[in-house]
Short mmCIF file of C-alpha atoms in Angstrom, two decimals:
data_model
loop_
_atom_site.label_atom_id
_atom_site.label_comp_id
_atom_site.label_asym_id
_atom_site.label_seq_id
_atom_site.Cartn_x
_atom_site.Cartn_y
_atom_site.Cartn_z
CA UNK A 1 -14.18 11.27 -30.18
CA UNK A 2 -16.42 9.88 -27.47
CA UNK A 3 -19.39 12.30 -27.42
CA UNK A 4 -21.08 13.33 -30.56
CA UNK A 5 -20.37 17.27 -30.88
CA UNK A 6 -22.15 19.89 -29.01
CA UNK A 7 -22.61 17.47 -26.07
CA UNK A 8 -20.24 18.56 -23.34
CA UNK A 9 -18.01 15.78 -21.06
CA UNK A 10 -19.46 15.75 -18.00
CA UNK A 11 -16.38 15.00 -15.93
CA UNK A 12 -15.45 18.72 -17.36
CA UNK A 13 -18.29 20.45 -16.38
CA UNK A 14 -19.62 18.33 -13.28
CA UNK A 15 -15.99 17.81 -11.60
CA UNK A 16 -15.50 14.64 -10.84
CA UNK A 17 -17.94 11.21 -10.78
CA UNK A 18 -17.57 8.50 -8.55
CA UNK A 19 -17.24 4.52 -9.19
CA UNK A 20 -20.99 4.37 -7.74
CA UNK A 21 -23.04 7.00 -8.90
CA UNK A 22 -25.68 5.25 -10.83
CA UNK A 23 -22.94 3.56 -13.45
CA UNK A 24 -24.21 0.11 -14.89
CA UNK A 25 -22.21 -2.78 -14.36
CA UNK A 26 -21.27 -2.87 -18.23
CA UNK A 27 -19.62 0.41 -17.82
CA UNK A 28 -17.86 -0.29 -15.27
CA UNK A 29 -16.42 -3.41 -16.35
CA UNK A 30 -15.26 -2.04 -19.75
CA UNK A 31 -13.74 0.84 -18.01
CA UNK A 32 -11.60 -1.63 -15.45
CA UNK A 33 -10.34 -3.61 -18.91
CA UNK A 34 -9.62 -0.20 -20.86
CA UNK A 35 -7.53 0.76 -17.41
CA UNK A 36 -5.63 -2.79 -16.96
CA UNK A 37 -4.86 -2.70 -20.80
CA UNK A 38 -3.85 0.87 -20.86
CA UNK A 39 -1.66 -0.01 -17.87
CA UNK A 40 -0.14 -3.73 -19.30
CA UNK A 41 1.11 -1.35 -22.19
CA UNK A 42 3.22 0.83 -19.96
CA UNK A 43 1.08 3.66 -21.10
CA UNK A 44 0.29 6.92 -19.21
CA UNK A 45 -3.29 8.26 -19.33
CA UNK A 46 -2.08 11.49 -20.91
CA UNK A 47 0.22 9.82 -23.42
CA UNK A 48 -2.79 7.53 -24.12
CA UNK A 49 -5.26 10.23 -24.71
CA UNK A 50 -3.18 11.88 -26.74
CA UNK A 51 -2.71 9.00 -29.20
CA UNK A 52 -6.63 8.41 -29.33
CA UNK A 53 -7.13 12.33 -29.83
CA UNK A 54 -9.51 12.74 -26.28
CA UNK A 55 -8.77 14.92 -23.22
CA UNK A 56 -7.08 12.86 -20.30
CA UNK A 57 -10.26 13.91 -18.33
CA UNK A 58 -12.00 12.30 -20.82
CA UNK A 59 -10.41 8.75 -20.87
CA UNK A 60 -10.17 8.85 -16.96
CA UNK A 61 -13.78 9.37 -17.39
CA UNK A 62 -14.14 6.45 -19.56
CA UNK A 63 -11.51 4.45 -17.28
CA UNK A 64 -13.98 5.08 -14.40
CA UNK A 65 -17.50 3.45 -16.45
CA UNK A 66 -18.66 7.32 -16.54
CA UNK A 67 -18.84 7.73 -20.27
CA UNK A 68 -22.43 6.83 -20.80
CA UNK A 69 -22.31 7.20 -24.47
CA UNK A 70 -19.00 5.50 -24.86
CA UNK A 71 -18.69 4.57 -28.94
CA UNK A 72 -17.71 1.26 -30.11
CA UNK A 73 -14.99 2.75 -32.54
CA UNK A 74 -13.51 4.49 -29.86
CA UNK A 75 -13.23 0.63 -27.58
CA UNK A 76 -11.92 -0.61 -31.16
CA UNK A 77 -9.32 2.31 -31.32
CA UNK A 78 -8.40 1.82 -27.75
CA UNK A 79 -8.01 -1.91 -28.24
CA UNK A 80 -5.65 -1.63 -30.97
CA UNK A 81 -3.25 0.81 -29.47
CA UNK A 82 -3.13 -0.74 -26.27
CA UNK A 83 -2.08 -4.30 -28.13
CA UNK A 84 -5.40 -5.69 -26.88
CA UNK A 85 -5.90 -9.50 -28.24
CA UNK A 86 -9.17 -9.95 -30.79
CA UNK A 87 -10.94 -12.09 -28.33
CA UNK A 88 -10.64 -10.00 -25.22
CA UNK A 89 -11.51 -7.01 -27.77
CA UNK A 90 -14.65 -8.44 -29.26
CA UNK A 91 -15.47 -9.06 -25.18
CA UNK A 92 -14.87 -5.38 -24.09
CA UNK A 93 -16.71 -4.24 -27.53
CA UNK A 94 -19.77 -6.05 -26.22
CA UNK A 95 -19.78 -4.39 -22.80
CA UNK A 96 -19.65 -0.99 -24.68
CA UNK A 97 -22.81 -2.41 -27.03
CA UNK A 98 -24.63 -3.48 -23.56
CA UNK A 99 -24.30 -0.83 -21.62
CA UNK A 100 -27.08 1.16 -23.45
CA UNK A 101 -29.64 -1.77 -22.46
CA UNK A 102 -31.40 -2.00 -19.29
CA UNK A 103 -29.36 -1.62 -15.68
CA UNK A 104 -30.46 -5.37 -15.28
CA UNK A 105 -28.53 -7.28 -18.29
CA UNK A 106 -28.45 -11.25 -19.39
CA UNK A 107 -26.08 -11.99 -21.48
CA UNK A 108 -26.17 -15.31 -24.38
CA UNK A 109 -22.56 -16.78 -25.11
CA UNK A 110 -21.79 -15.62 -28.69
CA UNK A 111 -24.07 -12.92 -28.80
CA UNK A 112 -23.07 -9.56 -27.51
CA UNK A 113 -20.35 -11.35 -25.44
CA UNK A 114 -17.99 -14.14 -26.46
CA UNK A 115 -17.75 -17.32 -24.57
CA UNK A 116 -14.66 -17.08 -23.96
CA UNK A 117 -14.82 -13.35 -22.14
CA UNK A 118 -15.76 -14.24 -18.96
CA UNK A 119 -17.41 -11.35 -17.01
CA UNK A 120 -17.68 -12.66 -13.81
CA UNK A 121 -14.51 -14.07 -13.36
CA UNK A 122 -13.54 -10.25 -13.89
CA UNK A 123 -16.03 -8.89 -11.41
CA UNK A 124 -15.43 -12.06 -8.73
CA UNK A 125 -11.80 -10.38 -8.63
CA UNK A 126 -12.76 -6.94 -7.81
CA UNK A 127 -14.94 -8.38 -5.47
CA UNK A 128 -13.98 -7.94 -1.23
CA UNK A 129 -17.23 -10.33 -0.06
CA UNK A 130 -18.44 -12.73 -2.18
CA UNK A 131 -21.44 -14.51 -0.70
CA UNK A 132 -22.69 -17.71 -2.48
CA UNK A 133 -25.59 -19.97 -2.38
CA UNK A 134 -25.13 -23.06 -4.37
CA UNK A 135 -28.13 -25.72 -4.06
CA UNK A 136 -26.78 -28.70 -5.54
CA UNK A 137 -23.11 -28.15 -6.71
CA UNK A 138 -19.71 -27.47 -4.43
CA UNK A 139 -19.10 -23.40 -5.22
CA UNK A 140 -16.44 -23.42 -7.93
CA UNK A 141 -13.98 -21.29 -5.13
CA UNK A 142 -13.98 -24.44 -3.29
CA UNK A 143 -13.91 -26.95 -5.44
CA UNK A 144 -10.63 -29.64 -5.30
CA UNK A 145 -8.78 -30.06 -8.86
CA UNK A 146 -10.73 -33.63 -9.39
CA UNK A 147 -14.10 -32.49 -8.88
CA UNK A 148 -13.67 -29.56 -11.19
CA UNK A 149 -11.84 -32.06 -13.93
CA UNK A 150 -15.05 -34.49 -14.38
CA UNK A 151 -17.25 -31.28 -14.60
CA UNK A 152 -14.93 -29.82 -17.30
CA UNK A 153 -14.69 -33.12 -18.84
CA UNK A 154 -18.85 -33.32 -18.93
CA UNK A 155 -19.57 -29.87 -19.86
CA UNK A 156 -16.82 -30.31 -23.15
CA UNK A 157 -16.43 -34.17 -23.92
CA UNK A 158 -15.06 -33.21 -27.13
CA UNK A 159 -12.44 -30.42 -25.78
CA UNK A 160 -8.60 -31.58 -25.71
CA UNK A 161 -6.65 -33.04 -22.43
CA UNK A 162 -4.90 -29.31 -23.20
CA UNK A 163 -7.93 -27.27 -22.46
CA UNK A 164 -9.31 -28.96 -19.63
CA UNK A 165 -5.96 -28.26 -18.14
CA UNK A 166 -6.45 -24.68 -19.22
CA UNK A 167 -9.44 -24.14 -18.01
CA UNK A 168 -8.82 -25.94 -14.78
CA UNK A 169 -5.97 -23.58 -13.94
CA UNK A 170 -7.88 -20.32 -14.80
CA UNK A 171 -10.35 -22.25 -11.71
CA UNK A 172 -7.15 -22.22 -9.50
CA UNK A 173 -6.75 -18.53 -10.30
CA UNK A 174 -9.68 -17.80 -9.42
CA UNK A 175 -9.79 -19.66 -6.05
CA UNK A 176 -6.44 -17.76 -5.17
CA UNK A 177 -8.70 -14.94 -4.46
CA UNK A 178 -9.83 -16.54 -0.87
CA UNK A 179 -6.80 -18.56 -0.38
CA UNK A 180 -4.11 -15.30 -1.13
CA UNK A 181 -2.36 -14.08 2.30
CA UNK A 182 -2.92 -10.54 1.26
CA UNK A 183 -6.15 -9.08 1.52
CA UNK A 184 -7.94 -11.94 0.59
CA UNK A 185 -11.58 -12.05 -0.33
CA UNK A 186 -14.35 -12.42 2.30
CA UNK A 187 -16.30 -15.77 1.59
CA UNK A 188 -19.50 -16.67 2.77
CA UNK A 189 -21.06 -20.05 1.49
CA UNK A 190 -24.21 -21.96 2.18
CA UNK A 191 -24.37 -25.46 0.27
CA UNK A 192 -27.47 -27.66 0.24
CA UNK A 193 -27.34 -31.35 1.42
CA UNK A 194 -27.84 -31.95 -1.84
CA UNK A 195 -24.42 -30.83 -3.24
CA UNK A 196 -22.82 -33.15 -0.54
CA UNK A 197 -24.85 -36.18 -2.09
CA UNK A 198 -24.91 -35.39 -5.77
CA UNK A 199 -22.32 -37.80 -6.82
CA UNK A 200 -19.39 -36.43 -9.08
CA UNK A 201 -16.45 -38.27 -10.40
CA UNK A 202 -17.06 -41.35 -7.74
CA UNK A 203 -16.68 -41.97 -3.84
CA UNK A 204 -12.96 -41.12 -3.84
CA UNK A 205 -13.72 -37.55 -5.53
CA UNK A 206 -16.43 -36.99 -3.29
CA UNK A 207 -14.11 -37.83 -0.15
CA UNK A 208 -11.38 -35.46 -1.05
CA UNK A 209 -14.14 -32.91 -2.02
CA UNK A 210 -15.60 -32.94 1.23
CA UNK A 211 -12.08 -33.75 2.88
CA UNK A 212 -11.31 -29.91 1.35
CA UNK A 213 -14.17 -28.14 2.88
CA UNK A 214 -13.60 -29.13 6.40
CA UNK A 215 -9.90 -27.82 5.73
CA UNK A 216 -10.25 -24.74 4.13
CA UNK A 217 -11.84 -23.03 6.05
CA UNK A 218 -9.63 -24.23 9.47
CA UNK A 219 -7.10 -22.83 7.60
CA UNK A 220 -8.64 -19.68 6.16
CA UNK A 221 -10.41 -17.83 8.72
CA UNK A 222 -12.37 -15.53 6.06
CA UNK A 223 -13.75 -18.33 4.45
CA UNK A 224 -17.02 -19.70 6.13
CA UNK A 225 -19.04 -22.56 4.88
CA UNK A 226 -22.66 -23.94 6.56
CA UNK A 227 -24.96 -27.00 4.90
CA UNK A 228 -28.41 -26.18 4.46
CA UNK A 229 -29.60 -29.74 5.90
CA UNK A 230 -32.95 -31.36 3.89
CA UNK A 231 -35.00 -31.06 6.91
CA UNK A 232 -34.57 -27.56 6.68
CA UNK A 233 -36.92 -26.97 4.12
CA UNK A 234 -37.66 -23.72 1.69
CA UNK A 235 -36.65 -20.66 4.00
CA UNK A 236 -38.47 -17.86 2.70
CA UNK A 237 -41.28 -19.88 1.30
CA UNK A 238 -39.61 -20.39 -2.13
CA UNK A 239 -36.93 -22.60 -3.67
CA UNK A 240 -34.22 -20.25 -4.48
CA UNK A 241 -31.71 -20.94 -7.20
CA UNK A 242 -28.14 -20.88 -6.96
CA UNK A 243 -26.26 -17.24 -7.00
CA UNK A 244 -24.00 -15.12 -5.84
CA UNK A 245 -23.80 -11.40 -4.48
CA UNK A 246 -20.81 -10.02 -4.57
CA UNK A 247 -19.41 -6.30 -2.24
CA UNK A 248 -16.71 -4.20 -3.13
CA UNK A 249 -16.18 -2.85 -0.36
CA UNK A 250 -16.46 0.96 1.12
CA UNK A 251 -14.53 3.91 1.07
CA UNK A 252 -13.22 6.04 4.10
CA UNK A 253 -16.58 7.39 4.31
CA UNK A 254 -18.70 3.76 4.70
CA UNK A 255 -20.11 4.20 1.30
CA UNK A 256 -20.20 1.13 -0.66
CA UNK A 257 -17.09 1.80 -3.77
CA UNK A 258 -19.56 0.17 -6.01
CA UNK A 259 -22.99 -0.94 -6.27
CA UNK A 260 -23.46 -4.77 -4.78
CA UNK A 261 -24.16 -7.11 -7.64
CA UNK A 262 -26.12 -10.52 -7.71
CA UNK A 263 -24.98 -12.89 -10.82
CA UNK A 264 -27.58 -15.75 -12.08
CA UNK A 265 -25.59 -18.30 -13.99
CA UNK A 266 -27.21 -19.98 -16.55
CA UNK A 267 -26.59 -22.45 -18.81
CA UNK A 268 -25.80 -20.37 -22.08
CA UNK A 269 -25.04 -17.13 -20.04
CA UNK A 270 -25.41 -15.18 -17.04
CA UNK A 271 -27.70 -12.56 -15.74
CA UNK A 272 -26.57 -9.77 -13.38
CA UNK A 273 -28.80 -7.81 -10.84
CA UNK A 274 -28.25 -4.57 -9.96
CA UNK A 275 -30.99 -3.04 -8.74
CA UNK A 276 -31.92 -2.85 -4.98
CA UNK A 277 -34.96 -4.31 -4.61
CA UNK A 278 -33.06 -7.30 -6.16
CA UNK A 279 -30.02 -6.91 -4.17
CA UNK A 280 -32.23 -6.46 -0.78
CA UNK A 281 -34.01 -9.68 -1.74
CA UNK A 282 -30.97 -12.34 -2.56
CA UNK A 283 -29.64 -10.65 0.53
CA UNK A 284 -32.54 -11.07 2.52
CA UNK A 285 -32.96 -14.86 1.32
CA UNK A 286 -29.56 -15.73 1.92
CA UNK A 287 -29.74 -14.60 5.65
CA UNK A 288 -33.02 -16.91 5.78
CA UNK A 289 -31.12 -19.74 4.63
CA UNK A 290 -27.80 -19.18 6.64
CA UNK A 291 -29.82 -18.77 9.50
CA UNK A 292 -31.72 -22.42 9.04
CA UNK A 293 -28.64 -24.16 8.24
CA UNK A 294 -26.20 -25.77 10.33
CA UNK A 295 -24.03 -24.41 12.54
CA UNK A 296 -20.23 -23.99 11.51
CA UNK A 297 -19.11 -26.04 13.98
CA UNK A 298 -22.12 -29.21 12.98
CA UNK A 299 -21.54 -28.41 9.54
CA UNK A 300 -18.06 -30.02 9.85
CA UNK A 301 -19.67 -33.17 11.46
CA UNK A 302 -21.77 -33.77 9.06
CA UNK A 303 -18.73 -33.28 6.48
CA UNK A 304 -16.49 -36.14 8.38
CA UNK A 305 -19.51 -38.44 8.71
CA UNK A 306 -20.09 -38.08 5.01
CA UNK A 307 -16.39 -38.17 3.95
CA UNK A 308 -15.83 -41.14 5.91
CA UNK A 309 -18.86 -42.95 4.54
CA UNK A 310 -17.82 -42.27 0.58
CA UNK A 311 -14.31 -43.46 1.72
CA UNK A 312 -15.62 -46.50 3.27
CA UNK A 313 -17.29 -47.31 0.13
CA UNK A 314 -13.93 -47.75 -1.99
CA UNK A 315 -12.93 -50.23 0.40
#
C-alpha cells in the first residue's frame, strides 16, 4: 500500500487535487514518469492498480504528485510491472526519497539521483515558456551540433566517439521542443557579450554558432534572443548567475497548471526553486536585464558583425 493504515487517501475523502496545489516539484515529476511508464506498457490505470493492490483513485493520485507519503517499495513495485529499466528506476526512486525534503531541493549526481536521470530535461519538456539567462555560454536549446561536440568532448575526454554522439542527439531532442511546428515551446533568451566572445571549438565554430542565432529565431517566431552588451553593466545591482525559469502554462481559468520553477545548474547537480519569493526575484532580474540589453533587431547586428569577424579570421 501507499499510506500506512488508519491514514485515509485524501483524493477519497477531499475529491479531487489539482497539479498545483502546493505539490513539490519531486512529486510531481515522479508522478509524470509513473504515468508515461504506466502508459508505454499499454496499461490502464484500473488494470494497473489492480496488479499493485491500490484503488485507481489512489494511483491517479500518485500519477498526479498528490501522494505525499508515496513509499519507495511501492515506486520499486510500480517500476517492475511497468518494465521500467534499472537506471530510470533508481532515478524515479530518488524523486520518491526527495520529496520528503524541503520544497527547495539540490540535488548531487550519484546521490539521491543518478547522473544519468536527468530531471530537467524532463521538466524543460513539460515546460510552455522557458525563459533563460545564460552569462557566458550559448543556451544549450540553441546551440549548433559543433559547439555542443567540443563541450561534450571537454566535459568527458575519456567518454567514447559513441557517447558523445549519444549525448549530442538527446541535445537535438531537446532543442526540438522550440523548433517542433506543433505547439512549440515559448523561448525567451538573454546572452551576455561574453558568451559571444568566449571562444569554443575555434573561429569557424563560433561563426556557425552565431550564424544559428541570427537564423533561428527569423525562422521561429516564438523564439526571441537579446545580448546583454558589456557596457550594460549589473542590472539589479548584482551579478546574477546563469538560470532558467520555466511556465507550464494555465488552465481555462488563467491559473498557472503548475507552479513556475527556476533551475540552478551546477557543476555536480542542479538546484530547483520553487518558492515565490524566489520565482518573483529571477523573474524580476531577468526583466532588468532584458530590459538593458539590446534590442532584437541590434542584437542581430551585433551577431553579423561578430560572425563576420570570426569568419574573417580563418581566412
Amino acid at each position: 500500500m501507499l499510506f500506512p493504515k488508519r491514514i485515509p487517501v485524501p483524493s477519497e475523502t477531499e475529491g479531487p487535487v489539482m497539479p498545483h496545489a502546493g505539490l513539490t516539484l519531486p512529486l510531481r515529476q515522479l508522478g509524470r514518469h509513473l504515468r508515461d511508464w504506466r502508459q508505454r506498457s499499454s496499461m490502464s490505470l484500473e488494470d494497473a492498480a489492480r496488479r499493485l493492490e491500490v484503488g485507481a483513485t489512489t494511483l491517479q493520485r500518485a500519477e498526479k504528485g498528490g501522494n505525499s507519503r508515496i513509499k519507495t517499495y511501492f515506486v520499486e513495485k510500480a517500476c517492475e510491472l511497468y518494465g521500467v529499466p534499472s537506471e530510470i528506476k533508481d532515478g524515479m526512486v530518488g524523486l520518491a526519497k526527495q520529496a520528503a525534503t524541503d520544497t527547495n531541493w539540490w540535488y548531487k549526481f550519484g546521490d539521491l539521483i543518478p547522473k544519468d536521470f536527468d530531471v530537467y530535461v524532463s521538466l524543460e519538456a513539460f515546460a510552455r515558456k522557458v525563459i533563460s539567462y545564460q552569462p557566458e555560454l550559448i543556451p544549450g536549446l540553441l546551440q549548433t551540433v559543433d559547439y555542443d561536440r567540443i563541450l561534450l568532448q571537454q566535459v568527458w575526454p575519456d567518454a567514447s566517439a559513441e557517447e558523445w554522439d549519444r549525448r549530442g542527439q538527446i541535445k537535438a531532442h531537446r532543442q526540438n521542443i522550440a523548433l517542433r511546428k506543433l505547439e512549440p515551446v515559448t523561448l525567451d533568451v538573454v546572452i551576455g557579450e561574453a558568451a559571444l566572445r568566449r571562444v569554443v571549438g575555434g573561429p569557424l565554430t563560433m561563426a556557425k554558432q552565431l550564424r544559428r542565432l541570427i537564423e533561428l529565431p527569423a525562422l521561429h517566431p516564438n523564439i526571441r534572443l537579446r545580448v546583454l552588451p558589456f557596457e550594460a553593466g549589473f542590472p539589479g545591482g548584482s551579478s546574477m548567475p546563469a538560470f532558467v525559469l520555466l511556465h507550464f502554462g494555465e488552465d481555462s481559468t488563467g491559473e498557472p497548471e503548475e507552479p513556475p520553477v527556476v533551475y540552478l545548474e551546477g557543476a555536480v547537480g542542479g538546484m530547483y526553486l520553487e518558492k515565490d519569493d524566489d520565482i518573483e526575484f529571477h523573474a524580476r532580474s531577468y526583466r532588468l536585464m532584458r530590459d538593458a540589453s539590446l534590442t532584437e533587431i541590434d542584437t542581430v547586428g551585433l551577431l553579423v558583425r561578430m560572425a563576420k569577424e570570426y569568419e574573417s579570421r580563418e581566412r
